[in-house]
PDB file of C-alpha atoms in Angstrom:
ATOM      1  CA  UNK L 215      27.328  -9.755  43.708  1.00  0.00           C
ATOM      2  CA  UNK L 216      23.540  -9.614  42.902  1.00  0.00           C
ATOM      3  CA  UNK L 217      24.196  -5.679  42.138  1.00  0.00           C
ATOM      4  CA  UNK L 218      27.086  -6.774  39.647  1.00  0.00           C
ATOM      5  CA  UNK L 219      24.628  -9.781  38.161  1.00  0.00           C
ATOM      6  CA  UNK L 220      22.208  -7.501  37.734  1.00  0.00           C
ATOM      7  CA  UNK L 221      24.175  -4.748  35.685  1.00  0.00           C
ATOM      8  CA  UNK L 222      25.199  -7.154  33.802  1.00  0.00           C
ATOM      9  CA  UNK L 223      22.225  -8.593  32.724  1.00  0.00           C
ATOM     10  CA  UNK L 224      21.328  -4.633  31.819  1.00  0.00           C
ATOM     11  CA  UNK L 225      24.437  -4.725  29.637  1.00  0.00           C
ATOM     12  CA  UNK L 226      23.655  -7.848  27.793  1.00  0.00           C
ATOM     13  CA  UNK L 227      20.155  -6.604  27.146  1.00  0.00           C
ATOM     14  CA  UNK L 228      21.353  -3.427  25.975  1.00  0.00           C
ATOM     15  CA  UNK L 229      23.619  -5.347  23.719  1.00  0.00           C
ATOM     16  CA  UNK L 230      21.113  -7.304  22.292  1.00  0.00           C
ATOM     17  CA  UNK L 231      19.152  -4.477  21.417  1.00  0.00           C
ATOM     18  CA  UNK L 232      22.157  -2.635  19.899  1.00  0.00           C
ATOM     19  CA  UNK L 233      22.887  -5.453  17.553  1.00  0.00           C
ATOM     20  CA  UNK L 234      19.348  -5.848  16.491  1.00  0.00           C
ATOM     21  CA  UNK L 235      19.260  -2.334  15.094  1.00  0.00           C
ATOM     22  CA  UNK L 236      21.968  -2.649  13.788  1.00  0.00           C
ATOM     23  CA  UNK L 237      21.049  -5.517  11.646  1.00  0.00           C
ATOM     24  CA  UNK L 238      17.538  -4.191  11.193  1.00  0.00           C
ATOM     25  CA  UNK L 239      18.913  -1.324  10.015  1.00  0.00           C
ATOM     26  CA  UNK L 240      21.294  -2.628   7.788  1.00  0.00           C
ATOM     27  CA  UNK L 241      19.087  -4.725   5.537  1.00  0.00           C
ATOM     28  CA  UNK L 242      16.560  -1.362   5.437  1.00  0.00           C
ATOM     29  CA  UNK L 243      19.500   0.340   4.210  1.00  0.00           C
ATOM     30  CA  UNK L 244      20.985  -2.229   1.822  1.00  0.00           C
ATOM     31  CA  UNK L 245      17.566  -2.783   0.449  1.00  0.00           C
ATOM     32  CA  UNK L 246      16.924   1.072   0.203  1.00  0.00           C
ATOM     33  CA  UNK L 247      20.686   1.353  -1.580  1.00  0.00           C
ATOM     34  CA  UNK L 248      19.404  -1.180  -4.078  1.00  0.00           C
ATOM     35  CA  UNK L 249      16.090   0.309  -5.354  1.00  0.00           C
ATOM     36  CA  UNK L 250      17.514   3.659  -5.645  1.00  0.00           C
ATOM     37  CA  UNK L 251      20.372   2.265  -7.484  1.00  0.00           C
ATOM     38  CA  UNK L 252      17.835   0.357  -9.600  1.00  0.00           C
ATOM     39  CA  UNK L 253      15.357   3.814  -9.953  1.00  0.00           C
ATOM     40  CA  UNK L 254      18.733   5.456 -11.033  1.00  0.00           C
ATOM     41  CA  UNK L 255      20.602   2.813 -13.308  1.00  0.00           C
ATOM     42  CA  UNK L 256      17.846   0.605 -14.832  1.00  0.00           C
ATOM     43  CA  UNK L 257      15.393   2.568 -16.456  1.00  0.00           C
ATOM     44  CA  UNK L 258      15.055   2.673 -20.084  1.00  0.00           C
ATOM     45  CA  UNK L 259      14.739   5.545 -22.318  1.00  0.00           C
ATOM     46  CA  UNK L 260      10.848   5.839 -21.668  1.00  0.00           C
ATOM     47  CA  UNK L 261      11.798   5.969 -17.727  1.00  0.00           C
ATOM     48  CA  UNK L 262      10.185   2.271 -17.923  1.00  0.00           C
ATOM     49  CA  UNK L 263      11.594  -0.609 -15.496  1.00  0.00           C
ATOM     50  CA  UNK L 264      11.751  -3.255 -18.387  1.00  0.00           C
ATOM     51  CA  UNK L 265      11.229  -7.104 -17.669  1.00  0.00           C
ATOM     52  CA  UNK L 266      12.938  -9.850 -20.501  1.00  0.00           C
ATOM     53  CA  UNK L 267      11.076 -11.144 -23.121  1.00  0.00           C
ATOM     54  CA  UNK L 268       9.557 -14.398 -22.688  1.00  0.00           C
ATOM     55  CA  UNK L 269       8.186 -17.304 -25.140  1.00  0.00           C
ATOM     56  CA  UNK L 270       5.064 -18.455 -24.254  1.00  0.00           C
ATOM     57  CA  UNK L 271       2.946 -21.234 -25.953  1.00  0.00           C
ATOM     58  CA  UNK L 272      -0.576 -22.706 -25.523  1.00  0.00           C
ATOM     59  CA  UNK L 273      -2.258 -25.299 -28.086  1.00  0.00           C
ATOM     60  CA  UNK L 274      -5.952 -24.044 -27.098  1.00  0.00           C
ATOM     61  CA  UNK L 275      -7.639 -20.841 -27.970  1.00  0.00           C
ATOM     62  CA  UNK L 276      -5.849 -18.525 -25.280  1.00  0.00           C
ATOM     63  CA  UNK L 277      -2.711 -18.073 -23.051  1.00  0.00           C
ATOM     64  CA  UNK L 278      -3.738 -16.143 -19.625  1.00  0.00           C
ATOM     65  CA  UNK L 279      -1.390 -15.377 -16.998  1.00  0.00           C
ATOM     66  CA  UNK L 280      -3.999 -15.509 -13.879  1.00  0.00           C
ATOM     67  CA  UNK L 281      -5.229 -12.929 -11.656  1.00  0.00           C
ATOM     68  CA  UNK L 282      -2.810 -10.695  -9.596  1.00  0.00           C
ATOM     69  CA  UNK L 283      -4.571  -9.142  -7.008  1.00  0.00           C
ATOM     70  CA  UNK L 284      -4.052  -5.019  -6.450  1.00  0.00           C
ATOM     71  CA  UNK L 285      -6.215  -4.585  -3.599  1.00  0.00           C
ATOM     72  CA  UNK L 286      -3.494  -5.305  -0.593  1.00  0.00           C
ATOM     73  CA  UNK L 287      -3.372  -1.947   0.453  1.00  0.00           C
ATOM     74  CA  UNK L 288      -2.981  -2.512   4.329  1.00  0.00           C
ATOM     75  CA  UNK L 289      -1.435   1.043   4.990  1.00  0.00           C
ATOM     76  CA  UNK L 290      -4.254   2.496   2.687  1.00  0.00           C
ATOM     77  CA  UNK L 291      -2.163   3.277  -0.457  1.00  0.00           C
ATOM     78  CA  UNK L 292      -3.408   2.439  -3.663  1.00  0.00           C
ATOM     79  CA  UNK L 293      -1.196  -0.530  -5.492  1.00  0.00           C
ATOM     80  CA  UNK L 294      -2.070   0.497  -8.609  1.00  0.00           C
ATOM     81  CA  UNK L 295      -1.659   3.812  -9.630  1.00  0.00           C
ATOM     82  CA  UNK L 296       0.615   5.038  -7.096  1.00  0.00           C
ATOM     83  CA  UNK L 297       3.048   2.190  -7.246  1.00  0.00           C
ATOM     84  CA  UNK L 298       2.874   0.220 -10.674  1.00  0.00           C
ATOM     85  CA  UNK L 299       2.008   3.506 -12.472  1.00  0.00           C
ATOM     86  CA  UNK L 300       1.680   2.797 -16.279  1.00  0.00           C
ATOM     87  CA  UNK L 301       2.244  -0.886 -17.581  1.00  0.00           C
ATOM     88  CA  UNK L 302       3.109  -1.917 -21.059  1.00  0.00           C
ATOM     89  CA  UNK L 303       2.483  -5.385 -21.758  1.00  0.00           C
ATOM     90  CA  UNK L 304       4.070  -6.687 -25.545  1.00  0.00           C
ATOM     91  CA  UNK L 305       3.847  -9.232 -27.375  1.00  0.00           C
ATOM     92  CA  UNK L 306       4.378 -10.658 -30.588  1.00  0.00           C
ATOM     93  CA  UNK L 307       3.029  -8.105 -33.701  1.00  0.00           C
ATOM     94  CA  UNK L 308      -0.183 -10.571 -34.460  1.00  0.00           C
ATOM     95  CA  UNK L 309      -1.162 -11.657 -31.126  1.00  0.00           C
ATOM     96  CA  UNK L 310      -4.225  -9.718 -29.074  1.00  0.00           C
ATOM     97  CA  UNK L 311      -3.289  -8.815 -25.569  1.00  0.00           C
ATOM     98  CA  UNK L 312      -5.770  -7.623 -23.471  1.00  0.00           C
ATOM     99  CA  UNK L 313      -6.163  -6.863 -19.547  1.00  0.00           C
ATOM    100  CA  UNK L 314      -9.570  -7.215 -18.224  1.00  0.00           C
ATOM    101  CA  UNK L 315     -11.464  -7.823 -14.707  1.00  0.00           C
ATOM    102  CA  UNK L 316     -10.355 -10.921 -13.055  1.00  0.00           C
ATOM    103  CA  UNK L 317     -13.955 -11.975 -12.798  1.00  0.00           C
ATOM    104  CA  UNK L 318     -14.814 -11.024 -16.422  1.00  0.00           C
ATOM    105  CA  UNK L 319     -11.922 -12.738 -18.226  1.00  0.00           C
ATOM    106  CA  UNK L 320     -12.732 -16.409 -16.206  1.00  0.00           C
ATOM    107  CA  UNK L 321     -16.418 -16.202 -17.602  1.00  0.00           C
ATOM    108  CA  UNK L 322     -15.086 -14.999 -20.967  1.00  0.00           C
ATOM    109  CA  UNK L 323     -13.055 -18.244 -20.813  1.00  0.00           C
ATOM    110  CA  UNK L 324     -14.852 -20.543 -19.172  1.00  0.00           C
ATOM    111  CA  UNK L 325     -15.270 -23.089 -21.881  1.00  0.00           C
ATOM    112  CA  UNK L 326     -12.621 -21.993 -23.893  1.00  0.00           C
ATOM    113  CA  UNK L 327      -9.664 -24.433 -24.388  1.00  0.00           C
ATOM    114  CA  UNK L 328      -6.521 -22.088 -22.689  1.00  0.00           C
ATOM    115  CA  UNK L 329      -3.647 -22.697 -21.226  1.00  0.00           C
ATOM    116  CA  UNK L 330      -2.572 -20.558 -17.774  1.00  0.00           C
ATOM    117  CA  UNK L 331       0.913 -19.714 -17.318  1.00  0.00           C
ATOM    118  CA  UNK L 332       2.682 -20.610 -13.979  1.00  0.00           C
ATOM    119  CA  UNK L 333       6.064 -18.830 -13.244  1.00  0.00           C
ATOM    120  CA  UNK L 334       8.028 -19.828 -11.118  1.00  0.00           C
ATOM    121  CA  UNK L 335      11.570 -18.754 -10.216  1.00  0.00           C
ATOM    122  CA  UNK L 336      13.420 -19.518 -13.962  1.00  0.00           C
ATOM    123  CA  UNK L 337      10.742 -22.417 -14.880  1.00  0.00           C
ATOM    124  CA  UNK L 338       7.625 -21.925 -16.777  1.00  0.00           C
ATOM    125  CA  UNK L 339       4.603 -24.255 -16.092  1.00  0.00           C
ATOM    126  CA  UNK L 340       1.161 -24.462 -17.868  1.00  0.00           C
ATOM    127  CA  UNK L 341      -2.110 -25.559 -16.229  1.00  0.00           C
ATOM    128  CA  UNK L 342      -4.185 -26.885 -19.091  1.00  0.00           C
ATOM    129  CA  UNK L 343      -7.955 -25.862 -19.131  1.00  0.00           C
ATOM    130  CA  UNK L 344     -10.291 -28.027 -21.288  1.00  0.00           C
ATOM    131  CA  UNK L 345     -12.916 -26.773 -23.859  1.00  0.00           C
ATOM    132  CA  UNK L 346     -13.438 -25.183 -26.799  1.00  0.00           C
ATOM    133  CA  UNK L 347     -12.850 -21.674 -29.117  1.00  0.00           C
ATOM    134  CA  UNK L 348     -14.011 -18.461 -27.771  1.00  0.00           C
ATOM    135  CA  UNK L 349     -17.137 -17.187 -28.039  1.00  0.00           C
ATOM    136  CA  UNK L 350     -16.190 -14.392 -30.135  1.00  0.00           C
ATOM    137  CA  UNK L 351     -13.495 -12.641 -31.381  1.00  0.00           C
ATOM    138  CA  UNK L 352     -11.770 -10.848 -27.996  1.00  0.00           C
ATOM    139  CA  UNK L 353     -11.516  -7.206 -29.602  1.00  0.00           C
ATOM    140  CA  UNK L 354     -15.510  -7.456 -29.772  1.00  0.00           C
ATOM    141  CA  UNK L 355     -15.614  -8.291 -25.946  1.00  0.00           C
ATOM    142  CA  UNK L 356     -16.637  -5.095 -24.034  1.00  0.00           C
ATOM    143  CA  UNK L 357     -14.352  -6.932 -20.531  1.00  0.00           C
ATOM    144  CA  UNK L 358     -11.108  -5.106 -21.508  1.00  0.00           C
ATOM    145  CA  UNK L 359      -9.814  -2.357 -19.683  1.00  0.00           C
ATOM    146  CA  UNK L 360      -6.967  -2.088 -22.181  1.00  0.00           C
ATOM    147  CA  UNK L 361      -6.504  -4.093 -25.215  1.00  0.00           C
ATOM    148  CA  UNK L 362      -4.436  -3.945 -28.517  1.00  0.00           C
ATOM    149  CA  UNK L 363      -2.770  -6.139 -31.327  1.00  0.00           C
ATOM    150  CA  UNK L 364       1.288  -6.722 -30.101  1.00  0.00           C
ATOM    151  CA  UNK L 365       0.797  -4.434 -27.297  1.00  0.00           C
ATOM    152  CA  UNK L 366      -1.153  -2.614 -24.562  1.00  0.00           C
ATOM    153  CA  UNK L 367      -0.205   0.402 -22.391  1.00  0.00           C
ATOM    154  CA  UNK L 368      -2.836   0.250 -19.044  1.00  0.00           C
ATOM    155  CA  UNK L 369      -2.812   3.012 -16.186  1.00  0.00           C
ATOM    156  CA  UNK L 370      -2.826   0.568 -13.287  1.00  0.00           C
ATOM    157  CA  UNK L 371      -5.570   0.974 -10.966  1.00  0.00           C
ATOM    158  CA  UNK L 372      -6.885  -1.375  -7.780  1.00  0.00           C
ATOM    159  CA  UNK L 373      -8.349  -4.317  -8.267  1.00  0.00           C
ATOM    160  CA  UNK L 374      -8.042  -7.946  -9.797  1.00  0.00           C
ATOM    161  CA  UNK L 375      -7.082  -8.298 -13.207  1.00  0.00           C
ATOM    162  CA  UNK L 376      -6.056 -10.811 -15.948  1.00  0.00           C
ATOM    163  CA  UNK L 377      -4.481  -9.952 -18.660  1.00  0.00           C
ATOM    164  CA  UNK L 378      -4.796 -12.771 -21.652  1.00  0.00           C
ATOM    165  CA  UNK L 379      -3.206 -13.793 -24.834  1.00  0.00           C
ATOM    166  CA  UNK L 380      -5.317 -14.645 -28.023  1.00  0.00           C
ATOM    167  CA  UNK L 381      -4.853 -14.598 -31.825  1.00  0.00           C
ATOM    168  CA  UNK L 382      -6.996 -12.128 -33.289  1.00  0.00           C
ATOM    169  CA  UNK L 383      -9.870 -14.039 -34.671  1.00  0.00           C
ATOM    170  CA  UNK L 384      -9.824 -16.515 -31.887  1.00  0.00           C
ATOM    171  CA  UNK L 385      -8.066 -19.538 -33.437  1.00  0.00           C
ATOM    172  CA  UNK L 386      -6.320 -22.119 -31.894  1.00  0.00           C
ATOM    173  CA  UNK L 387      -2.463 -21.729 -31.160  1.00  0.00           C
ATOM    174  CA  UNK L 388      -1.608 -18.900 -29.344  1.00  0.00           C
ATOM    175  CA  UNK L 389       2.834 -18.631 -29.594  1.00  0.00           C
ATOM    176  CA  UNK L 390       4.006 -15.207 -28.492  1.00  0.00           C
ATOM    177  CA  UNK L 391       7.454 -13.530 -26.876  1.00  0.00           C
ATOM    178  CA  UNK L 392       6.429 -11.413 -24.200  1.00  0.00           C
ATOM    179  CA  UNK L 393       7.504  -8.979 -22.061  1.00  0.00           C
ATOM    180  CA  UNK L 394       6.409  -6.305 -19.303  1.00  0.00           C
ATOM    181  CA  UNK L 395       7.519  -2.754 -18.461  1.00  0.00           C
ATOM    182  CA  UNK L 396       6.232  -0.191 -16.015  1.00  0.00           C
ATOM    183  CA  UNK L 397       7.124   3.241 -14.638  1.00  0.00           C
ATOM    184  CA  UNK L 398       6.921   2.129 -11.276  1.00  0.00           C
ATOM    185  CA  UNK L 399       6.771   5.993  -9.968  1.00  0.00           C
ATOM    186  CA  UNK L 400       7.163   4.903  -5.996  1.00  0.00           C
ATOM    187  CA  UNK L 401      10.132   2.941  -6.661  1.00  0.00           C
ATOM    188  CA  UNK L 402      12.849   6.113  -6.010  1.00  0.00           C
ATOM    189  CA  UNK L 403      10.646   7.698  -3.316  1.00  0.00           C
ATOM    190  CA  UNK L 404       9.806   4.715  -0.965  1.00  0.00           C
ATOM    191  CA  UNK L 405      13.483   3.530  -1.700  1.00  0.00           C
ATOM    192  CA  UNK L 406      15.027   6.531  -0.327  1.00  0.00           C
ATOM    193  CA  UNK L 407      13.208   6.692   2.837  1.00  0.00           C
ATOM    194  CA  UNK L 408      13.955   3.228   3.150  1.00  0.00           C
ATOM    195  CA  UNK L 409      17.368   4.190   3.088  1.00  0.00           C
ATOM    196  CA  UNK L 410      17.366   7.165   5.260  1.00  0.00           C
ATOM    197  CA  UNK L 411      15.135   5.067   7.691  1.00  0.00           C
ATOM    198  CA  UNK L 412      18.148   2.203   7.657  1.00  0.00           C
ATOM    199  CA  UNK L 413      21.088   5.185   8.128  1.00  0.00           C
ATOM    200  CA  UNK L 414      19.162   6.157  11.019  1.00  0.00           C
ATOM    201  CA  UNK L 415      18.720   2.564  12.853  1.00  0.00           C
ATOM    202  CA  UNK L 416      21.990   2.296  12.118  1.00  0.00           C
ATOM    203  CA  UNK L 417      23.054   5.269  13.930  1.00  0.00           C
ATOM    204  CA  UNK L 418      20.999   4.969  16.906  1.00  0.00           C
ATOM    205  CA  UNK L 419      22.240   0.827  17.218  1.00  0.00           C
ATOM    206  CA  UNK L 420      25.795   2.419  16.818  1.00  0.00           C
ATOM    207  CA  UNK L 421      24.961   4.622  20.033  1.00  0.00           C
ATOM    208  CA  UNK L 422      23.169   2.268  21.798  1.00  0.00           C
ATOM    209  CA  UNK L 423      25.782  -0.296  21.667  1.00  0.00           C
ATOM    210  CA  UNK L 424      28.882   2.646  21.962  1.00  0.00           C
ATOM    211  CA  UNK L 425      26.875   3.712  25.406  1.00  0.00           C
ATOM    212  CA  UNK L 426      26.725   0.071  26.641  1.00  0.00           C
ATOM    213  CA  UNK L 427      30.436  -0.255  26.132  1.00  0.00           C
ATOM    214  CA  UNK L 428      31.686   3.037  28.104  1.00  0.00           C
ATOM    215  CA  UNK L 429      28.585   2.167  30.834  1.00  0.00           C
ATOM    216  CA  UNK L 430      30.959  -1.225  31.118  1.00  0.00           C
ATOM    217  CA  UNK L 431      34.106   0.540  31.659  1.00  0.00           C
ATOM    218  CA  UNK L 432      33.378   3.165  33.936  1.00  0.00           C
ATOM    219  CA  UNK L 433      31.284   0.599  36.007  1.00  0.00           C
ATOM    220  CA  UNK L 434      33.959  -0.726  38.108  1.00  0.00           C
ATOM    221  CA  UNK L 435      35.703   2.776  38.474  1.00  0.00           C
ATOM    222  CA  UNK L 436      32.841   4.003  40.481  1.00  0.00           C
ATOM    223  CA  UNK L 437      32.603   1.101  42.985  1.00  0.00           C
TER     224      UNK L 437
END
């Protein structure tokens, strides 16, 4: 009885295990099925993954859209470059975007009178920044990494960076559609191993749960 107990606590284990791989492997695949579907299907004619256009609106001097950090490279890969690729940023034909140093753009605007955008999910929310116009006009700022009138086109590198909404010669009432592309060059890569890596769970939970089953009825055969 103890013998029989304890085979079939062996079984349930090895059930447990089955089914986790097989869910783990699953959502690897299904998520690997869905960026190589998305790498295939919804690139544009540039090869650019395209984001919506967006209208964005900010009574001060500037319209920033915080810092996004590309430093989290835990596995030692690069988020910029090797992952974001190029990014296009667009806007409307008499606006100034620019992309800057995290650090440099919050002293640039310090006590400039801006408004930062706030995403989230479908809502868009504003935190309003007190002050007053900009120091200068931004084009004569040396902080950009990548600047232009309507648009921008940045290699992304690591680091933190801001990129910032003004009207050319710094006056109040910044109103812009915008929108965001990139070649994302991992995206097909990365997806396919994914995958591959979820096909493979999937097979050996498949095993490991088809060897549990024929351990369970041969079991009583050979008592």
């Amino acid at each position: 009885m103890t013998e029989a107990r304890a085979v079939g606590g062996v079984r349930t284990l090895v059930g447990v295990v089955a089914l986790v791989l097989l869910v783990c492997g699953s959502v690897l695949a299904a998520a690997g099925a869905v960026g190589v579907w998305v790498d295939g299907t919804r690139r544009d004619a540039d090869g650019f993954l395209t984001t919506g256009a967006r209208s964005f609106h900010s009574n001060g001097y500037a319209l920033s859209f915080g810092a996004v950090d590309m430093r989290w490279t835990e596995v030692a890969v690069p988020v910029g470059q090797d992952w974001l690729g190029v990014v296009e940023l667009r806007g409307d034909q008499d606006v100034f975007v620019g992309i800057g140093a995290a650090d440099d753009v919050a002293e640039y605007l310090a006590e400039v009178e801006y408004d930062e955008v706030r995403v989230r999910e479908a809502a868009i929310g504003y935190r309003h920044h007190p002050g007053g116009p900009a120091p200068s006009v931004p084009a004569a700022r040396p902080i950009w990494v990548a600047y232009g009138t309507g648009s921008l086109a940045w290699q992304a590198e690591e680091g933190e960076w801001a990129a910032v909404l003004l009207n050319p010669d710094g006056s109040r009432v910044v109103d812009s559609k915008v929108s965001a592309r990139a070649t994302v060059p991992a995206l097909g890569p990365v997806s396919a191993t994914a995958l591959l890596g979820g096909v493979v769970v999937l097979a050996v939970g498949g095993v490991v749960l088809l060897s549990a089953g024929v351990r369970g009825r041969k079991r009583p055969n050979g008592q």
